Backbone as CSV, one residue per row, in Angstrom:
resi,resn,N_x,N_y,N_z,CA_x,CA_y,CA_z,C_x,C_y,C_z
1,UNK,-14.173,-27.446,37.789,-13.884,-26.059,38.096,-12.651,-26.002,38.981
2,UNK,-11.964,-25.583,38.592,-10.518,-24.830,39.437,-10.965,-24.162,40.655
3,UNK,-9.999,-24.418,42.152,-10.084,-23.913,43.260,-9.738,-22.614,42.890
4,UNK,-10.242,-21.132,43.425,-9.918,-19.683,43.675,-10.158,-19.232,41.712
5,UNK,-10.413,-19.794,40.714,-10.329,-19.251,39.461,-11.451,-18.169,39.300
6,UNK,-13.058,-18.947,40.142,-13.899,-18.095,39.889,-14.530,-18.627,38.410
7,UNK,-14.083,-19.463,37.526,-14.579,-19.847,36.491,-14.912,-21.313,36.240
8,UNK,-15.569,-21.831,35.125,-15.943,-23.041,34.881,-15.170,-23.691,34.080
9,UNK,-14.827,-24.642,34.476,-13.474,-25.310,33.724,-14.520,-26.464,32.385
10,UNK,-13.925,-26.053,31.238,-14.740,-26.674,29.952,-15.209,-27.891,30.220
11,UNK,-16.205,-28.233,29.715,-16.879,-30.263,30.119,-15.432,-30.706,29.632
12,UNK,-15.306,-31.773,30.306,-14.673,-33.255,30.146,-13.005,-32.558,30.359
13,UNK,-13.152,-31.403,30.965,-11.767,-31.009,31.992,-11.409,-31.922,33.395
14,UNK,-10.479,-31.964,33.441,-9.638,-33.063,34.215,-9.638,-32.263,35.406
15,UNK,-9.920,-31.842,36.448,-10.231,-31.130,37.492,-8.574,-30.986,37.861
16,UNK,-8.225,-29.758,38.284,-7.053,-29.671,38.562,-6.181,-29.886,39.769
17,UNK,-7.332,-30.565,40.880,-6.506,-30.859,42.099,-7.244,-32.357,42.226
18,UNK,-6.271,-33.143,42.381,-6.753,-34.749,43.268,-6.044,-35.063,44.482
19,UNK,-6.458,-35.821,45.257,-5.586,-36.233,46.257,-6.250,-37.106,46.865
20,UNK,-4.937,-37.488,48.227,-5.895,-38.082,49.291,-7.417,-37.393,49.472
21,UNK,-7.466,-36.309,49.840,-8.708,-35.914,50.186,-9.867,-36.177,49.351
22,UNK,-9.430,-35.767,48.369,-10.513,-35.749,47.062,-11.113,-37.840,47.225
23,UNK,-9.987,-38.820,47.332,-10.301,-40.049,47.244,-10.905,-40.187,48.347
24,UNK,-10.476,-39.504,49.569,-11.333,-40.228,50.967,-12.892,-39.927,50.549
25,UNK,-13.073,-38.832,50.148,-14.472,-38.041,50.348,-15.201,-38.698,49.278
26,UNK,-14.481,-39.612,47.984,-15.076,-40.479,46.631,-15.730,-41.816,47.994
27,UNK,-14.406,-42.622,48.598,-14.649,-43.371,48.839,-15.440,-43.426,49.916
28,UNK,-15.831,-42.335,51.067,-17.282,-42.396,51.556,-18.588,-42.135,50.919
29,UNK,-18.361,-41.715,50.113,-19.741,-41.217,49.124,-19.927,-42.669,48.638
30,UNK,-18.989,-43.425,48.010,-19.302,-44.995,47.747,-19.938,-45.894,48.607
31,UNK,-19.072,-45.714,49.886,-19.516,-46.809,50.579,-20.825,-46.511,51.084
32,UNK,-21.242,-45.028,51.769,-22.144,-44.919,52.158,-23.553,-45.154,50.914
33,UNK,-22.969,-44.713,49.281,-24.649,-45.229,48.389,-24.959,-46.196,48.815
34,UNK,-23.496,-47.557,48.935,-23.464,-49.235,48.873,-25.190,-49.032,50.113
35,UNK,-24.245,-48.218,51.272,-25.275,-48.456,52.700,-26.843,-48.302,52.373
36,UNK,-26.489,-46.920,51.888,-28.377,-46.091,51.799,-29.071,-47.194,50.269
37,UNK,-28.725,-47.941,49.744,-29.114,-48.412,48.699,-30.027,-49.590,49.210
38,UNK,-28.602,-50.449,49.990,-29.133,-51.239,50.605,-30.348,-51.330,51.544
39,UNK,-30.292,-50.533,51.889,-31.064,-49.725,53.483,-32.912,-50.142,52.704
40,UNK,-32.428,-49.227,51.664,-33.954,-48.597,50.086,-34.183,-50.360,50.042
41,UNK,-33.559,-51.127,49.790,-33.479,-52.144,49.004,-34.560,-52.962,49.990
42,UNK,-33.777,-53.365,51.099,-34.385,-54.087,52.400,-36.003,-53.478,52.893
43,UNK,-35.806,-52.340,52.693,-37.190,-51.713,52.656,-38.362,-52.085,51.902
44,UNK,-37.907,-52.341,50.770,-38.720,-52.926,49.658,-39.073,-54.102,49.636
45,UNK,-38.534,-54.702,50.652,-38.219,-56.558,50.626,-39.182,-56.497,51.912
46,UNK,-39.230,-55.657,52.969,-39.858,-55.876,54.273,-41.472,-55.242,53.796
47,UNK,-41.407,-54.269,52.594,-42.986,-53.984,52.546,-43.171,-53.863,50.986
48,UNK,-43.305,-54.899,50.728,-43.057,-55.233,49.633,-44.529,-54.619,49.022
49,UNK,-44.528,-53.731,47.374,-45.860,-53.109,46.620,-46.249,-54.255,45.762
50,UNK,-47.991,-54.051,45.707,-48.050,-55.263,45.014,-48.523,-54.552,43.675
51,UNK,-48.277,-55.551,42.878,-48.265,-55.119,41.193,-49.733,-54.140,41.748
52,UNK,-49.438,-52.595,40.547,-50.930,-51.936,40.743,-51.622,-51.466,41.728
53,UNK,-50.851,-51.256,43.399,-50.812,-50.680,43.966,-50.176,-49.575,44.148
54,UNK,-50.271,-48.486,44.779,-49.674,-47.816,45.408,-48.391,-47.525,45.955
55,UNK,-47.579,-46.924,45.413,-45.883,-47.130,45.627,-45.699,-46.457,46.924
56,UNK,-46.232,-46.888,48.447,-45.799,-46.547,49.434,-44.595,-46.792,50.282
57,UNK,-44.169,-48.162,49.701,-42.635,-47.904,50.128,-41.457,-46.952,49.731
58,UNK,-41.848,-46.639,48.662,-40.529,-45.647,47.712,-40.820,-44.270,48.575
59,UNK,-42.245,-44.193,48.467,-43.040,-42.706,48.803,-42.548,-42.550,50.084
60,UNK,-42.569,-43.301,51.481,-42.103,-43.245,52.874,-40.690,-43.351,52.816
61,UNK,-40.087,-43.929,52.096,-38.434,-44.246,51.919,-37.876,-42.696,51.468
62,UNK,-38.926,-41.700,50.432,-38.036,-40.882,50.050,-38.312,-39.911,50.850
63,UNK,-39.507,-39.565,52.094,-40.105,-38.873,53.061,-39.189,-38.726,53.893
64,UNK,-38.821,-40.179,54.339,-38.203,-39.879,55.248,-36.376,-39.900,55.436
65,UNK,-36.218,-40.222,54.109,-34.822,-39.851,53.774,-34.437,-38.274,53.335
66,UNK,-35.312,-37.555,53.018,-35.411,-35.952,53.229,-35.465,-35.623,54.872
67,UNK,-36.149,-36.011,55.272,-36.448,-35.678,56.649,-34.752,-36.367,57.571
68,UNK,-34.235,-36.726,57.505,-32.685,-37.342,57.854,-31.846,-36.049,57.170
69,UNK,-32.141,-35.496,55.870,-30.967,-34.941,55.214,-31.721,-33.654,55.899
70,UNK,-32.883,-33.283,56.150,-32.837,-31.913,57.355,-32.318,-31.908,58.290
71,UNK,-32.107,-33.264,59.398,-31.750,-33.065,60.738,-30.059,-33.423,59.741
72,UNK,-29.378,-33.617,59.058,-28.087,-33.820,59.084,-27.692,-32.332,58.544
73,UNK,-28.353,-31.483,57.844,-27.878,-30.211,57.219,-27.971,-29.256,58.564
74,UNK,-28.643,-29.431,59.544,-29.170,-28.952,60.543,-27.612,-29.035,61.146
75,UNK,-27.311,-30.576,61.840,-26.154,-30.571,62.464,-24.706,-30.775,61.623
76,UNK,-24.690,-30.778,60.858,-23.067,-30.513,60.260,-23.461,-28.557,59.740
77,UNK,-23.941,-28.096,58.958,-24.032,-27.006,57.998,-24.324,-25.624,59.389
78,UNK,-25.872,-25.581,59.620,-26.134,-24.621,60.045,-25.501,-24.613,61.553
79,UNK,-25.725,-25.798,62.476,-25.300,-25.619,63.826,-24.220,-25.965,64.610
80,UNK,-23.437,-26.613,63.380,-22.054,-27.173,63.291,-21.567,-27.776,64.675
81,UNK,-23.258,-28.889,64.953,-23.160,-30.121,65.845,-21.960,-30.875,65.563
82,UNK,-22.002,-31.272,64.498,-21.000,-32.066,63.965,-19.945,-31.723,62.737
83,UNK,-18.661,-32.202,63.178,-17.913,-30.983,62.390,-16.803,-31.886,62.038
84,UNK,-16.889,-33.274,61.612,-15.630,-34.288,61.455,-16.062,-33.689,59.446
85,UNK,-15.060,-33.631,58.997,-15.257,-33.063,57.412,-15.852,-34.562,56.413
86,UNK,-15.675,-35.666,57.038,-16.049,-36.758,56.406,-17.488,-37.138,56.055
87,UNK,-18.636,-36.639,57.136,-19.793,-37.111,57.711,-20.723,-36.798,56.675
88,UNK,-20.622,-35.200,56.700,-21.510,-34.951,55.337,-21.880,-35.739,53.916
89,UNK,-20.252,-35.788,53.438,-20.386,-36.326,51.980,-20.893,-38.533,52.179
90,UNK,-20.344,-38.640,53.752,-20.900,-39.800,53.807,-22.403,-39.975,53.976
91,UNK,-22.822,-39.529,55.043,-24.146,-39.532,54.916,-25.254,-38.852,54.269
92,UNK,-24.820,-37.795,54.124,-25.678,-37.014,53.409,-26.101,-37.555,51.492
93,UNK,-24.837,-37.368,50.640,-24.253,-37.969,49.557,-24.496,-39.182,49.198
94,UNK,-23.485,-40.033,50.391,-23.806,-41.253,50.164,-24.918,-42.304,50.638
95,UNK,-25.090,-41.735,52.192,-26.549,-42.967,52.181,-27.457,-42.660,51.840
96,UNK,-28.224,-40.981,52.547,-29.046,-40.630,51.867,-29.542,-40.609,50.506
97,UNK,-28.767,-40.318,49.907,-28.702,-40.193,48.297,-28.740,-41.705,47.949
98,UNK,-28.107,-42.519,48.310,-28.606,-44.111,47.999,-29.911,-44.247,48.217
99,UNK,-30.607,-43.983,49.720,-31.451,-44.372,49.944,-32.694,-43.577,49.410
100,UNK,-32.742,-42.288,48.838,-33.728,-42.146,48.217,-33.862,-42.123,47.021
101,UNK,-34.699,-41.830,46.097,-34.763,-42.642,44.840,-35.712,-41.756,43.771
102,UNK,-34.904,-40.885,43.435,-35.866,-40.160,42.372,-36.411,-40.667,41.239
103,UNK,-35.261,-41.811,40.372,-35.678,-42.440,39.671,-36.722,-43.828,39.432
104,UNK,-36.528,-43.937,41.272,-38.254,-45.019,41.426,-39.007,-44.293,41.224
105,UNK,-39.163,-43.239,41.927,-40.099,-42.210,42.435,-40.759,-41.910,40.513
106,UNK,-40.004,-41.541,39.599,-40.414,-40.982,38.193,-41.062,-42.606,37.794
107,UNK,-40.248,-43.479,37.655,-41.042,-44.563,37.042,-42.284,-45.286,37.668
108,UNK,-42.264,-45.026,39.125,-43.860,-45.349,39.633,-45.032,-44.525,39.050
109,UNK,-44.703,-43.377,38.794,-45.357,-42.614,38.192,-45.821,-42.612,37.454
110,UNK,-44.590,-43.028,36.491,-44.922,-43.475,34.827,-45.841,-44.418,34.522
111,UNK,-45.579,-45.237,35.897,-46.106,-46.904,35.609,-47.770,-46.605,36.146
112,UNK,-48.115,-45.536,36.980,-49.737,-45.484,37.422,-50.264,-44.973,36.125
113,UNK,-49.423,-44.274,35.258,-49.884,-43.573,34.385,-49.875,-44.542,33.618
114,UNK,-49.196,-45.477,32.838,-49.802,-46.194,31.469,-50.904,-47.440,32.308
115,UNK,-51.323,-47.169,33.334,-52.307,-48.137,34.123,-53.284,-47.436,33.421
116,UNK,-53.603,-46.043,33.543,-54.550,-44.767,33.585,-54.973,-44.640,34.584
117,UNK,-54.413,-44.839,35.459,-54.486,-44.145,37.187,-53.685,-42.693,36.813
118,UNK,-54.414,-41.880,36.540,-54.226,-40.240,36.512,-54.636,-39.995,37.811
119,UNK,-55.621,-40.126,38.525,-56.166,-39.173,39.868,-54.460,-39.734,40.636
120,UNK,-54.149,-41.133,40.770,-53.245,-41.597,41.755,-51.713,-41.242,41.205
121,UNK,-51.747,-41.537,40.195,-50.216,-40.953,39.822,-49.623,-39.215,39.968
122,UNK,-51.033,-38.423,39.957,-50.698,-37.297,39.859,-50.872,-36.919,41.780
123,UNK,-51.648,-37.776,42.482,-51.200,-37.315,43.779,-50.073,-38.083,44.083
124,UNK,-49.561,-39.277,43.224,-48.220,-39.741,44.228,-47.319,-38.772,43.507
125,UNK,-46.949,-37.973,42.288,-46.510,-37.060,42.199,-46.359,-36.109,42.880
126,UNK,-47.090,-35.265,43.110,-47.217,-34.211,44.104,-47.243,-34.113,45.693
127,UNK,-47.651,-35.441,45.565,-47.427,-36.034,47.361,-46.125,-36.032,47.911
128,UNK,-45.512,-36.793,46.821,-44.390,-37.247,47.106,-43.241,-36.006,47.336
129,UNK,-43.612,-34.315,46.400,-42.507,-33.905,46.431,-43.322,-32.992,48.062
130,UNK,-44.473,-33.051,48.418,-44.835,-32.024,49.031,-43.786,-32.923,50.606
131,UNK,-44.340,-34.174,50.577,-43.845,-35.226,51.559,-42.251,-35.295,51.759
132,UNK,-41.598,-34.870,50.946,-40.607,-34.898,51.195,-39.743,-33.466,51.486
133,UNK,-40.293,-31.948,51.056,-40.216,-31.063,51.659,-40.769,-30.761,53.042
134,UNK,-41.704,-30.959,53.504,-42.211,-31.539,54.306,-41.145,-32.248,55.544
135,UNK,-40.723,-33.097,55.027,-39.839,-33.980,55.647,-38.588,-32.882,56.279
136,UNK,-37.874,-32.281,55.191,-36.928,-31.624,55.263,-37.379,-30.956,56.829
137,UNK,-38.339,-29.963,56.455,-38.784,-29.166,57.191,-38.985,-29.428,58.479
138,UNK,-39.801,-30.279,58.192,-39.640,-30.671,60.187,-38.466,-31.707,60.744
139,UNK,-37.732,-32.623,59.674,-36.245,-32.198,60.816,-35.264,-31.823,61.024
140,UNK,-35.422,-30.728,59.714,-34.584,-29.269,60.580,-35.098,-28.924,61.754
141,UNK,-36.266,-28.583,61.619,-36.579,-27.677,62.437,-36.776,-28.349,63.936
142,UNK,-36.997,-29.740,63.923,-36.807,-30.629,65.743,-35.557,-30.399,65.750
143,UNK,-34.649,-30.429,64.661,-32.939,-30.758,64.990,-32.258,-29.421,65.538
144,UNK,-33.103,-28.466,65.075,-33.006,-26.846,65.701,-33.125,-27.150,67.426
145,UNK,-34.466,-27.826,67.413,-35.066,-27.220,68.933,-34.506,-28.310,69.791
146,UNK,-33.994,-29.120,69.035,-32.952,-30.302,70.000,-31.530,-29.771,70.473
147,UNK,-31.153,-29.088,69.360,-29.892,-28.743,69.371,-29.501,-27.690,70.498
148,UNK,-30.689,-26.664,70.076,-30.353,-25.682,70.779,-31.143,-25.230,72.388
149,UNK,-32.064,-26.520,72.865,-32.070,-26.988,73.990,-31.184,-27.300,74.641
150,UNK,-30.302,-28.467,74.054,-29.186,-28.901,74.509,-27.925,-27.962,75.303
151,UNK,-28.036,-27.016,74.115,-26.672,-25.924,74.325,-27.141,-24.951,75.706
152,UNK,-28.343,-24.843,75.185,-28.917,-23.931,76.351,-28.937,-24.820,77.912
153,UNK,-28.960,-25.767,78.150,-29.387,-26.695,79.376,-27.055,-26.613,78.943
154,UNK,-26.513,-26.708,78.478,-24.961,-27.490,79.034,-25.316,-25.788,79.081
155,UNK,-24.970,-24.795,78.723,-24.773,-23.235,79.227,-25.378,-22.967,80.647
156,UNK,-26.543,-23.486,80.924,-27.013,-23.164,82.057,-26.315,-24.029,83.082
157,UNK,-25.979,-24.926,83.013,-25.174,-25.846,83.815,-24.258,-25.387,84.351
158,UNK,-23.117,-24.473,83.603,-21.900,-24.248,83.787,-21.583,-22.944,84.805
């Protein structure tokens, strides 16, 4: 899509602006998946699922990688804690988004299901998305009452 057009530029359109900027903001979104991937990865290695259990590492990995992308939407977006233009697409984009894992998340699913674990696949389904809204939710909402403690205690100071 074209900057100021207001319209959708046809699939497999060549976007009409590149630049430095456009590459810095590729190449943190890269480095940071490399990070959050890794992050997912090591996670899996430190609590490792055993065949036919319970996919609680993916399930806590994607909990609480929602719960990070609340307190980061919190301080770059709504309370504009943080305001370097880089941070977002790095962390948010790139680690976060490395580190959580929708597509584990669907194939654990898949995989309780050709077990015929229906009762467990359909709560790690639903767990998982309630757990990770959930997540969102409360750390926005500490990153609110952190934030704006803070401001209030440096205001009262001054």
């Amino acid at each position: 899509m074209s900057e100021g057009t207001g319209g959708t530029a046809p699939a497999g359109a060549v976007p009409a602006r590149s630049g430095p900027r456009e590459a810095a903001v590729l190449g943190v979104v890269a480095a940071g998946g490399v990070l959050g991937t890794l992050a997912r990865y090591a996670a899996t290695l430190a609590w490792p699922t055993a065949a036919g259990a319970f996919p609680w590492t993916v399930f806590v990995v994607n909990a609480v990688g929602c719960a990070l992308i609340g307190v980061l939407m919190v301080l770059t977006v709504e309370r504009s804690a943080v305001t370097r233009p880089l941070v977002r697409p790095f962390l948010g984009v790139g680690v976060l988004g490395g580190f959580t894992t929708f597509s584990t998340y669907a194939t654990d699913a898949a995989k309780l299901l050709a077990r015929q674990e229906v009762p467990t696949a359909l709560a790690y389904a639903a767990g998982t998305v309630v757990a990770a809204l959930a997540g969102v939710w409360a750390g926005a909402a500490l990153t609110r009452a952190c934030v704006d403690r803070a401001r209030r205690a440096r205001d009262g100071a001054r």
